Amino acid sequence: MQNKMLQKKLVSIIVPVYNEEKNIALFHKKLIRVIDSLGYSFEVIYVNDGSSDKSLLEIEKVSGSDSRVKYIDFSRNFGKEIATTCGINNCQGDACIMIDADLQHSVELIPDFLKKWEGGSEVVIGIRKGYRREDFVKKIGSMLFYKIIRSITDFEMIPNATDFRLIDRIVIDEFNRFKETNRMTRALIDWLGFRRSYIYFEVGVRQNGKSNYTFWKLFRLAMNGFVSLSFLPLKLAGYLGIAITLTSGTFGLYILISKYLFGSYFAGDFTGSEQLAVLTVFLVGIILVSLGLIALYIANIHDEVIGRPMYVVRRKKLNSEKS
Ligand code: UDP
Ligand code: MG
């Protein structure tokens, strides 16, 4: 009540949506129940990431009944990272909160995020408290990913951190300066730094539909993370090359000296051509691995150099007045 005379702070809620027709109405109902009780103004931005079901229709429905709802409709599926980026690019809030539409990120935690923000945090990160058993492969993968990323980058990425986060306006403005199209939104936010705090929460069960993140999609995302955040994989090829040249050089020298200086050499039961074959195959493997890594970087450079737009919008409804 005492806020009546003051301009309320505006908070943007950003929701990436891909085939969530069964979740949107429910999600929005739950969201409203929470935000209506808070002393802030809100805008809710749904980014329809090329859904092939009736998600857009559902979004239009909620937007018809709630003037705080804005939406952006992509021309096709660009992926969650891009969808959240687009939401951040287009939001007007003094802070924004990114949240999944499938109710796995509990809307009831929004007040906690805002409290931490008011307490001076510029980035508030939701940390997942544990996995359900069926996500075993994802768990191992994510553990590995953070182990590797930790050892090859020089900024801190927190394990089990999710995309459920709040960022302050200063962070939003800095985030909007990133140009890369191959991106991992949460890694970029982590890269930015700023004052952070954490909220630990249990990831809920997906309400309807199924997860869009298959093992391979996550694997691609992880590879992208490595490549865009570190040069170590690229250098690895070089290190491997040096190690192999040194060992095979020593080995070759040993053969030459023992064979031509002493007239014989010990090489087990393998014939010369068998040894040669093994060695060749081994080296070919290494070369292929190195080429693969280099290709990843080149693909990344290619994507950034041609400078395609990050996303294409079919239609958007973004009335700009602050209420
Ligand atoms: N999502 C999206 N584009 C995609 C895949 C997913 O916008 O290509 C959205 C999806 O609608 C949901 C959120 O991103 O709101 C998280 O997706 P999902 O539940 O599939 O991922 P998981 O919870 O398994 O990490
Ligand atoms: Mg989910």
mmCIF file of C-alpha atoms and ligand atoms in Angstrom:
data_model
loop_
_atom_site.group_PDB
_atom_site.id
_atom_site.type_symbol
_atom_site.label_atom_id
_atom_site.label_comp_id
_atom_site.label_asym_id
_atom_site.label_seq_id
_atom_site.Cartn_x
_atom_site.Cartn_y
_atom_site.Cartn_z
ATOM 1 C CA MET A 1 0.000 0.000 0.000
ATOM 2 C CA GLN A 2 2.778 2.417 0.829
ATOM 3 C CA ASN A 3 3.973 1.909 -2.749
ATOM 4 C CA LYS A 4 0.898 3.564 -4.121
ATOM 5 C CA MET A 5 2.503 6.910 -4.686
ATOM 6 C CA LEU A 6 5.818 5.476 -5.822
ATOM 7 C CA GLN A 7 6.432 4.046 -9.262
ATOM 8 C CA LYS A 8 6.485 0.292 -8.830
ATOM 9 C CA LYS A 9 9.465 -1.593 -10.199
ATOM 10 C CA LEU A 10 8.809 -3.502 -13.384
ATOM 11 C CA VAL A 11 9.795 -7.174 -13.512
ATOM 12 C CA SER A 12 9.794 -9.097 -16.789
ATOM 13 C CA ILE A 13 9.005 -12.796 -16.767
ATOM 14 C CA ILE A 14 10.502 -14.528 -19.800
ATOM 15 C CA VAL A 15 9.054 -17.863 -20.843
ATOM 16 C CA PRO A 16 10.484 -19.830 -23.793
ATOM 17 C CA VAL A 17 7.816 -22.049 -25.298
ATOM 18 C CA TYR A 18 8.198 -25.015 -27.590
ATOM 19 C CA ASN A 19 5.202 -27.309 -27.960
ATOM 20 C CA GLU A 20 3.657 -26.549 -24.601
ATOM 21 C CA GLU A 21 -0.012 -26.223 -25.614
ATOM 22 C CA LYS A 22 -1.180 -28.201 -22.589
ATOM 23 C CA ASN A 23 0.955 -26.258 -20.114
ATOM 24 C CA ILE A 24 0.483 -22.605 -20.971
ATOM 25 C CA ALA A 25 -2.965 -21.959 -19.495
ATOM 26 C CA LEU A 26 -2.054 -23.816 -16.311
ATOM 27 C CA PHE A 27 1.337 -22.141 -16.071
ATOM 28 C CA HIS A 28 -0.154 -18.704 -16.546
ATOM 29 C CA LYS A 29 -2.851 -19.315 -13.956
ATOM 30 C CA LYS A 30 -0.270 -20.353 -11.381
ATOM 31 C CA LEU A 31 1.996 -17.475 -12.326
ATOM 32 C CA ILE A 32 -0.740 -14.876 -11.926
ATOM 33 C CA ARG A 33 -1.658 -16.229 -8.528
ATOM 34 C CA VAL A 34 1.919 -15.590 -7.389
ATOM 35 C CA ILE A 35 2.676 -12.274 -9.047
ATOM 36 C CA ASP A 36 -0.646 -10.649 -8.214
ATOM 37 C CA SER A 37 0.247 -10.797 -4.566
ATOM 38 C CA LEU A 38 3.547 -8.966 -5.073
ATOM 39 C CA GLY A 39 4.161 -5.246 -5.010
ATOM 40 C CA TYR A 40 5.694 -5.022 -8.461
ATOM 41 C CA SER A 41 4.496 -4.357 -11.980
ATOM 42 C CA PHE A 42 4.976 -7.299 -14.278
ATOM 43 C CA GLU A 43 5.228 -8.025 -17.944
ATOM 44 C CA VAL A 44 5.164 -11.642 -19.082
ATOM 45 C CA ILE A 45 6.918 -12.337 -22.370
ATOM 46 C CA TYR A 46 6.187 -15.656 -24.023
ATOM 47 C CA VAL A 47 8.615 -16.507 -26.789
ATOM 48 C CA ASN A 48 7.015 -19.096 -29.053
ATOM 49 C CA ASP A 49 9.990 -20.983 -30.437
ATOM 50 C CA GLY A 50 8.390 -22.359 -33.591
ATOM 51 C CA SER A 51 5.983 -24.703 -31.836
ATOM 52 C CA SER A 52 4.248 -27.130 -34.148
ATOM 53 C CA ASP A 53 1.233 -27.514 -31.852
ATOM 54 C CA LYS A 54 -1.324 -24.967 -30.680
ATOM 55 C CA SER A 55 0.994 -23.182 -28.243
ATOM 56 C CA LEU A 56 0.655 -19.857 -30.044
ATOM 57 C CA LEU A 57 -3.110 -20.025 -29.843
ATOM 58 C CA GLU A 58 -2.868 -20.665 -26.112
ATOM 59 C CA ILE A 59 -0.501 -17.731 -25.722
ATOM 60 C CA GLU A 60 -2.877 -15.464 -27.650
ATOM 61 C CA LYS A 61 -5.672 -16.595 -25.357
ATOM 62 C CA VAL A 62 -3.818 -15.634 -22.174
ATOM 63 C CA SER A 63 -2.664 -12.426 -23.776
ATOM 64 C CA GLY A 64 -6.281 -11.569 -24.637
ATOM 65 C CA SER A 65 -7.301 -11.852 -21.014
ATOM 66 C CA ASP A 66 -4.212 -10.331 -19.422
ATOM 67 C CA SER A 67 -2.776 -7.050 -20.684
ATOM 68 C CA ARG A 68 0.587 -7.749 -19.067
ATOM 69 C CA VAL A 69 1.201 -10.591 -21.510
ATOM 70 C CA LYS A 70 3.422 -9.925 -24.494
ATOM 71 C CA TYR A 71 4.627 -12.429 -26.986
ATOM 72 C CA ILE A 72 7.088 -13.007 -29.769
ATOM 73 C CA ASP A 73 6.447 -15.662 -32.388
ATOM 74 C CA PHE A 74 9.493 -17.156 -34.121
ATOM 75 C CA SER A 75 9.311 -18.225 -37.758
ATOM 76 C CA ARG A 76 10.689 -21.637 -36.773
ATOM 77 C CA ASN A 77 12.385 -23.460 -33.925
ATOM 78 C CA PHE A 78 15.628 -21.748 -32.942
ATOM 79 C CA GLY A 79 16.225 -23.473 -29.618
ATOM 80 C CA LYS A 80 15.709 -22.452 -26.037
ATOM 81 C CA GLU A 81 18.987 -20.534 -25.744
ATOM 82 C CA ILE A 82 17.955 -18.216 -28.549
ATOM 83 C CA ALA A 83 14.372 -17.957 -27.341
ATOM 84 C CA THR A 84 15.474 -16.790 -23.884
ATOM 85 C CA THR A 85 17.977 -14.418 -25.484
ATOM 86 C CA CYS A 86 15.197 -12.889 -27.559
ATOM 87 C CA GLY A 87 13.104 -12.436 -24.415
ATOM 88 C CA ILE A 88 16.003 -10.688 -22.687
ATOM 89 C CA ASN A 89 16.599 -8.482 -25.760
ATOM 90 C CA ASN A 90 12.988 -7.367 -25.736
ATOM 91 C CA CYS A 91 12.189 -6.982 -22.070
ATOM 92 C CA GLN A 92 11.775 -3.654 -20.359
ATOM 93 C CA GLY A 93 11.921 -4.642 -16.721
ATOM 94 C CA ASP A 94 14.224 -3.391 -14.022
ATOM 95 C CA ALA A 95 14.980 -7.088 -13.752
ATOM 96 C CA CYS A 96 13.889 -10.181 -15.621
ATOM 97 C CA ILE A 97 13.234 -13.735 -14.562
ATOM 98 C CA MET A 98 13.634 -16.650 -16.966
ATOM 99 C CA ILE A 99 11.425 -19.619 -16.279
ATOM 100 C CA ASP A 100 10.352 -22.818 -18.104
ATOM 101 C CA ALA A 101 6.770 -23.189 -19.224
ATOM 102 C CA ASP A 102 6.470 -26.829 -18.215
ATOM 103 C CA LEU A 103 6.116 -26.048 -14.487
ATOM 104 C CA GLN A 104 9.411 -27.736 -13.632
ATOM 105 C CA HIS A 105 10.558 -24.382 -12.313
ATOM 106 C CA SER A 106 8.187 -23.580 -9.519
ATOM 107 C CA VAL A 107 6.552 -20.148 -9.856
ATOM 108 C CA GLU A 108 6.180 -20.064 -6.082
ATOM 109 C CA LEU A 109 9.898 -19.311 -5.872
ATOM 110 C CA ILE A 110 9.578 -15.989 -7.709
ATOM 111 C CA PRO A 111 9.175 -14.002 -4.448
ATOM 112 C CA ASP A 112 12.434 -15.561 -3.179
ATOM 113 C CA PHE A 113 14.266 -14.457 -6.317
ATOM 114 C CA LEU A 114 12.923 -10.943 -5.885
ATOM 115 C CA LYS A 115 13.918 -10.875 -2.235
ATOM 116 C CA LYS A 116 17.514 -11.754 -3.095
ATOM 117 C CA TRP A 117 17.460 -9.102 -5.819
ATOM 118 C CA GLU A 118 16.253 -6.479 -3.353
ATOM 119 C CA GLY A 119 19.030 -7.666 -1.071
ATOM 120 C CA GLY A 120 21.585 -6.487 -3.613
ATOM 121 C CA SER A 121 22.177 -9.491 -5.883
ATOM 122 C CA GLU A 122 22.420 -8.661 -9.557
ATOM 123 C CA VAL A 123 22.145 -12.288 -10.643
ATOM 124 C CA VAL A 124 20.026 -14.816 -8.762
ATOM 125 C CA ILE A 125 20.538 -18.382 -9.919
ATOM 126 C CA GLY A 126 18.249 -21.336 -9.330
ATOM 127 C CA ILE A 127 20.273 -24.432 -8.465
ATOM 128 C CA ARG A 128 18.745 -27.842 -8.976
ATOM 129 C CA LYS A 129 18.804 -29.931 -5.834
ATOM 130 C CA GLY A 130 19.044 -33.378 -7.305
ATOM 131 C CA TYR A 131 17.903 -35.436 -10.198
ATOM 132 C CA ARG A 132 15.170 -37.929 -10.461
ATOM 133 C CA ARG A 133 16.379 -41.417 -11.106
ATOM 134 C CA GLU A 134 15.356 -41.567 -14.757
ATOM 135 C CA ASP A 135 17.731 -38.732 -15.562
ATOM 136 C CA PHE A 136 20.834 -40.763 -14.764
ATOM 137 C CA VAL A 137 22.499 -40.191 -18.127
ATOM 138 C CA LYS A 138 21.795 -36.457 -17.974
ATOM 139 C CA LYS A 139 23.268 -36.382 -14.478
ATOM 140 C CA ILE A 140 26.521 -38.054 -15.496
ATOM 141 C CA GLY A 141 26.718 -35.851 -18.579
ATOM 142 C CA SER A 142 26.176 -32.680 -16.624
ATOM 143 C CA MET A 143 28.742 -33.682 -13.990
ATOM 144 C CA LEU A 144 31.309 -34.340 -16.699
ATOM 145 C CA PHE A 145 30.469 -31.103 -18.463
ATOM 146 C CA TYR A 146 31.039 -28.977 -15.379
ATOM 147 C CA LYS A 147 34.219 -30.863 -14.469
ATOM 148 C CA ILE A 148 35.680 -30.187 -17.899
ATOM 149 C CA ILE A 149 34.433 -26.623 -18.222
ATOM 150 C CA ARG A 150 35.817 -25.822 -14.784
ATOM 151 C CA SER A 151 39.274 -27.011 -15.711
ATOM 152 C CA ILE A 152 39.423 -25.310 -19.083
ATOM 153 C CA THR A 153 37.882 -21.901 -18.479
ATOM 154 C CA ASP A 154 38.862 -19.157 -16.126
ATOM 155 C CA PHE A 155 35.481 -18.101 -14.889
ATOM 156 C CA GLU A 156 33.209 -19.940 -12.554
ATOM 157 C CA MET A 157 30.256 -21.929 -13.805
ATOM 158 C CA ILE A 158 28.217 -23.437 -11.053
ATOM 159 C CA PRO A 159 27.233 -27.123 -11.311
ATOM 160 C CA ASN A 160 23.500 -27.858 -11.352
ATOM 161 C CA ALA A 161 22.733 -24.216 -12.115
ATOM 162 C CA THR A 162 19.595 -23.937 -14.201
ATOM 163 C CA ASP A 163 18.169 -21.347 -16.538
ATOM 164 C CA PHE A 164 15.713 -20.417 -13.815
ATOM 165 C CA ARG A 165 17.290 -17.111 -12.900
ATOM 166 C CA LEU A 166 16.799 -13.454 -12.297
ATOM 167 C CA ILE A 167 19.070 -10.819 -13.752
ATOM 168 C CA ASP A 168 19.146 -7.124 -12.969
ATOM 169 C CA ARG A 169 18.817 -4.379 -15.595
ATOM 170 C CA ILE A 170 22.586 -3.733 -15.642
ATOM 171 C CA VAL A 171 23.180 -7.407 -16.412
ATOM 172 C CA ILE A 172 20.459 -7.343 -19.087
ATOM 173 C CA ASP A 173 22.127 -4.387 -20.801
ATOM 174 C CA GLU A 174 25.522 -6.098 -20.749
ATOM 175 C CA PHE A 175 23.993 -9.368 -21.936
ATOM 176 C CA ASN A 176 22.456 -7.574 -24.899
ATOM 177 C CA ARG A 177 25.938 -6.755 -26.162
ATOM 178 C CA PHE A 178 26.747 -10.401 -26.892
ATOM 179 C CA LYS A 179 26.645 -11.077 -30.594
ATOM 180 C CA GLU A 180 27.374 -14.794 -30.916
ATOM 181 C CA THR A 181 24.656 -16.975 -32.361
ATOM 182 C CA ASN A 182 25.966 -20.268 -30.974
ATOM 183 C CA ARG A 183 25.360 -19.676 -27.374
ATOM 184 C CA MET A 184 24.527 -21.054 -24.014
ATOM 185 C CA THR A 185 22.601 -18.356 -22.243
ATOM 186 C CA ARG A 186 23.488 -19.379 -18.706
ATOM 187 C CA ALA A 187 27.191 -19.654 -19.537
ATOM 188 C CA LEU A 188 27.164 -16.116 -20.925
ATOM 189 C CA ILE A 189 25.467 -14.829 -17.801
ATOM 190 C CA ASP A 190 28.054 -16.649 -15.673
ATOM 191 C CA TRP A 191 30.805 -15.134 -17.808
ATOM 192 C CA LEU A 192 29.504 -11.642 -17.104
ATOM 193 C CA GLY A 193 30.127 -12.024 -13.396
ATOM 194 C CA PHE A 194 28.297 -9.509 -11.155
ATOM 195 C CA ARG A 195 27.090 -10.106 -7.618
ATOM 196 C CA ARG A 196 25.353 -13.462 -7.430
ATOM 197 C CA SER A 197 23.262 -15.410 -5.035
ATOM 198 C CA TYR A 198 21.634 -18.811 -5.244
ATOM 199 C CA ILE A 199 18.316 -20.426 -4.623
ATOM 200 C CA TYR A 200 18.192 -24.193 -4.199
ATOM 201 C CA PHE A 201 15.097 -25.936 -5.450
ATOM 202 C CA GLU A 202 13.726 -29.320 -6.438
ATOM 203 C CA VAL A 203 12.999 -29.589 -10.118
ATOM 204 C CA GLY A 204 9.360 -30.543 -10.467
ATOM 205 C CA VAL A 205 7.945 -33.195 -12.729
ATOM 206 C CA ARG A 206 7.158 -31.998 -16.241
ATOM 207 C CA GLN A 207 3.391 -31.427 -16.361
ATOM 208 C CA ASN A 208 2.481 -32.259 -19.940
ATOM 209 C CA GLY A 209 4.285 -33.165 -23.117
ATOM 210 C CA LYS A 210 7.833 -34.416 -23.093
ATOM 211 C CA SER A 211 11.246 -32.898 -22.623
ATOM 212 C CA ASN A 212 12.653 -31.460 -25.794
ATOM 213 C CA TYR A 213 16.183 -32.017 -24.691
ATOM 214 C CA THR A 214 17.369 -35.372 -25.862
ATOM 215 C CA PHE A 215 20.802 -36.657 -24.972
ATOM 216 C CA TRP A 216 22.192 -35.554 -28.326
ATOM 217 C CA LYS A 217 20.755 -32.062 -28.099
ATOM 218 C CA LEU A 218 22.409 -31.661 -24.704
ATOM 219 C CA PHE A 219 25.646 -33.118 -26.044
ATOM 220 C CA ARG A 220 25.639 -30.547 -28.855
ATOM 221 C CA LEU A 221 24.968 -27.790 -26.365
ATOM 222 C CA ALA A 222 27.879 -28.974 -24.208
ATOM 223 C CA MET A 223 30.232 -29.141 -27.195
ATOM 224 C CA ASN A 224 29.174 -25.642 -28.152
ATOM 225 C CA GLY A 225 29.872 -24.536 -24.616
ATOM 226 C CA PHE A 226 33.412 -25.935 -24.726
ATOM 227 C CA VAL A 227 34.196 -24.509 -28.117
ATOM 228 C CA SER A 228 32.865 -21.042 -27.499
ATOM 229 C CA LEU A 229 34.367 -20.684 -24.054
ATOM 230 C CA SER A 230 37.842 -22.146 -24.418
ATOM 231 C CA PHE A 231 40.630 -22.710 -26.895
ATOM 232 C CA LEU A 232 41.911 -25.768 -25.077
ATOM 233 C CA PRO A 233 40.267 -28.340 -27.407
ATOM 234 C CA LEU A 234 41.942 -26.595 -30.328
ATOM 235 C CA LYS A 235 45.287 -26.605 -28.601
ATOM 236 C CA LEU A 236 44.762 -30.222 -27.563
ATOM 237 C CA ALA A 237 45.334 -31.338 -31.159
ATOM 238 C CA GLY A 238 48.678 -29.595 -31.062
ATOM 239 C CA TYR A 239 49.650 -31.127 -27.717
ATOM 240 C CA LEU A 240 48.657 -34.576 -28.938
ATOM 241 C CA GLY A 241 50.666 -34.019 -32.082
ATOM 242 C CA ILE A 242 53.771 -33.115 -30.100
ATOM 243 C CA ALA A 243 53.397 -36.100 -27.748
ATOM 244 C CA ILE A 244 52.904 -38.506 -30.623
ATOM 245 C CA THR A 245 55.753 -37.141 -32.671
ATOM 246 C CA LEU A 246 58.053 -37.461 -29.687
ATOM 247 C CA THR A 247 57.064 -41.039 -28.815
ATOM 248 C CA SER A 248 56.995 -42.327 -32.356
ATOM 249 C CA GLY A 249 60.284 -40.514 -33.030
ATOM 250 C CA THR A 250 61.944 -42.200 -30.068
ATOM 251 C CA PHE A 251 60.491 -45.529 -31.135
ATOM 252 C CA GLY A 252 61.735 -45.070 -34.697
ATOM 253 C CA LEU A 253 65.150 -44.078 -33.482
ATOM 254 C CA TYR A 254 65.274 -47.188 -31.288
ATOM 255 C CA ILE A 255 64.439 -49.388 -34.287
ATOM 256 C CA LEU A 256 66.983 -47.713 -36.491
ATOM 257 C CA ILE A 257 69.769 -47.906 -33.957
ATOM 258 C CA SER A 258 69.106 -51.506 -32.844
ATOM 259 C CA LYS A 259 68.508 -52.801 -36.354
ATOM 260 C CA TYR A 260 71.222 -51.065 -38.296
ATOM 261 C CA LEU A 261 73.824 -50.606 -35.586
ATOM 262 C CA PHE A 262 73.444 -53.962 -33.842
ATOM 263 C CA GLY A 263 71.967 -55.974 -36.721
ATOM 264 C CA SER A 264 68.816 -57.167 -34.889
ATOM 265 C CA TYR A 265 66.035 -55.868 -32.682
ATOM 266 C CA PHE A 266 63.371 -57.264 -30.401
ATOM 267 C CA ALA A 267 59.821 -56.563 -31.431
ATOM 268 C CA GLY A 268 57.745 -59.385 -29.919
ATOM 269 C CA ASP A 269 55.758 -61.764 -32.094
ATOM 270 C CA PHE A 270 54.434 -59.093 -34.375
ATOM 271 C CA THR A 271 55.629 -58.824 -37.879
ATOM 272 C CA GLY A 272 56.899 -55.535 -39.144
ATOM 273 C CA SER A 273 53.826 -54.877 -41.259
ATOM 274 C CA GLU A 274 51.479 -55.600 -38.340
ATOM 275 C CA GLN A 275 53.310 -53.093 -36.200
ATOM 276 C CA LEU A 276 53.165 -50.618 -38.989
ATOM 277 C CA ALA A 277 49.448 -51.156 -39.467
ATOM 278 C CA VAL A 278 48.675 -50.593 -35.791
ATOM 279 C CA LEU A 279 50.785 -47.497 -35.724
ATOM 280 C CA THR A 280 49.188 -46.100 -38.859
ATOM 281 C CA VAL A 281 45.654 -46.714 -37.651
ATOM 282 C CA PHE A 282 46.478 -45.092 -34.346
ATOM 283 C CA LEU A 283 47.860 -42.041 -36.060
ATOM 284 C CA VAL A 284 44.921 -41.799 -38.431
ATOM 285 C CA GLY A 285 42.627 -41.835 -35.407
ATOM 286 C CA ILE A 286 44.502 -38.981 -33.819
ATOM 287 C CA ILE A 287 44.428 -36.991 -37.025
ATOM 288 C CA LEU A 288 40.694 -37.489 -37.354
ATOM 289 C CA VAL A 289 40.065 -36.402 -33.786
ATOM 290 C CA SER A 290 42.157 -33.294 -34.331
ATOM 291 C CA LEU A 291 40.397 -32.522 -37.570
ATOM 292 C CA GLY A 292 37.051 -32.953 -35.874
ATOM 293 C CA LEU A 293 37.977 -30.472 -33.188
ATOM 294 C CA ILE A 294 39.288 -27.984 -35.702
ATOM 295 C CA ALA A 295 36.128 -28.398 -37.735
ATOM 296 C CA LEU A 296 34.073 -27.470 -34.685
ATOM 297 C CA TYR A 297 35.920 -24.207 -34.335
ATOM 298 C CA ILE A 298 35.721 -23.465 -38.012
ATOM 299 C CA ALA A 299 31.990 -24.130 -37.957
ATOM 300 C CA ASN A 300 31.720 -21.715 -35.062
ATOM 301 C CA ILE A 301 33.799 -19.069 -36.824
ATOM 302 C CA HIS A 302 31.760 -19.605 -39.954
ATOM 303 C CA ASP A 303 28.511 -19.079 -38.093
ATOM 304 C CA GLU A 304 29.738 -15.916 -36.448
ATOM 305 C CA VAL A 305 31.420 -14.496 -39.540
ATOM 306 C CA ILE A 306 28.437 -14.786 -41.848
ATOM 307 C CA GLY A 307 26.537 -12.885 -39.183
ATOM 308 C CA ARG A 308 23.083 -14.247 -39.795
ATOM 309 C CA PRO A 309 20.369 -12.830 -37.590
ATOM 310 C CA MET A 310 20.078 -14.870 -34.427
ATOM 311 C CA TYR A 311 16.353 -15.379 -34.824
ATOM 312 C CA VAL A 312 13.529 -14.503 -37.179
ATOM 313 C CA VAL A 313 10.266 -13.160 -35.823
ATOM 314 C CA ARG A 314 6.971 -13.732 -37.579
ATOM 315 C CA ARG A 315 4.921 -11.529 -35.333
ATOM 316 C CA LYS A 316 5.197 -9.853 -32.002
ATOM 317 C CA LYS A 317 2.988 -8.127 -29.551
ATOM 318 C CA LEU A 318 5.023 -5.845 -27.347
ATOM 319 C CA ASN A 319 3.069 -2.854 -26.186
ATOM 320 C CA SER A 320 5.699 -0.682 -24.677
ATOM 321 C CA GLU A 321 3.955 1.304 -21.970
ATOM 322 C CA LYS A 322 5.062 0.605 -18.435
ATOM 323 C CA SER A 323 2.092 0.066 -16.189
HETATM 324 N N1 UDP B 1 12.132 -24.880 -25.241
HETATM 325 C C1 UDP B 1 12.244 -23.955 -26.266
HETATM 326 N N2 UDP B 1 12.831 -24.334 -27.454
HETATM 327 C C2 UDP B 1 13.309 -25.608 -27.645
HETATM 328 C C3 UDP B 1 13.208 -26.530 -26.589
HETATM 329 C C4 UDP B 1 12.614 -26.131 -25.398
HETATM 330 O O1 UDP B 1 11.832 -22.797 -26.126
HETATM 331 O O2 UDP B 1 13.815 -25.888 -28.744
HETATM 332 C C5 UDP B 1 11.488 -24.482 -23.955
HETATM 333 C C6 UDP B 1 10.407 -25.422 -23.450
HETATM 334 O O3 UDP B 1 9.140 -25.085 -23.971
HETATM 335 C C7 UDP B 1 10.452 -25.214 -21.940
HETATM 336 C C8 UDP B 1 11.943 -24.932 -21.710
HETATM 337 O O4 UDP B 1 12.481 -24.496 -22.955
HETATM 338 O O5 UDP B 1 9.716 -24.079 -21.530
HETATM 339 C C9 UDP B 1 12.687 -26.165 -21.207
HETATM 340 O O6 UDP B 1 12.570 -27.212 -22.144
HETATM 341 P P1 UDP B 1 12.480 -28.748 -21.743
HETATM 342 O O7 UDP B 1 11.471 -28.933 -20.674
HETATM 343 O O8 UDP B 1 12.287 -29.485 -23.007
HETATM 344 O O9 UDP B 1 13.940 -28.998 -21.185
HETATM 345 P P2 UDP B 1 14.380 -29.769 -19.834
HETATM 346 O O10 UDP B 1 13.410 -29.387 -18.762
HETATM 347 O O11 UDP B 1 14.337 -31.194 -20.173
HETATM 348 O O12 UDP B 1 15.751 -29.244 -19.593
HETATM 349 MG MG MG B 2 11.454 -29.232 -18.730
#
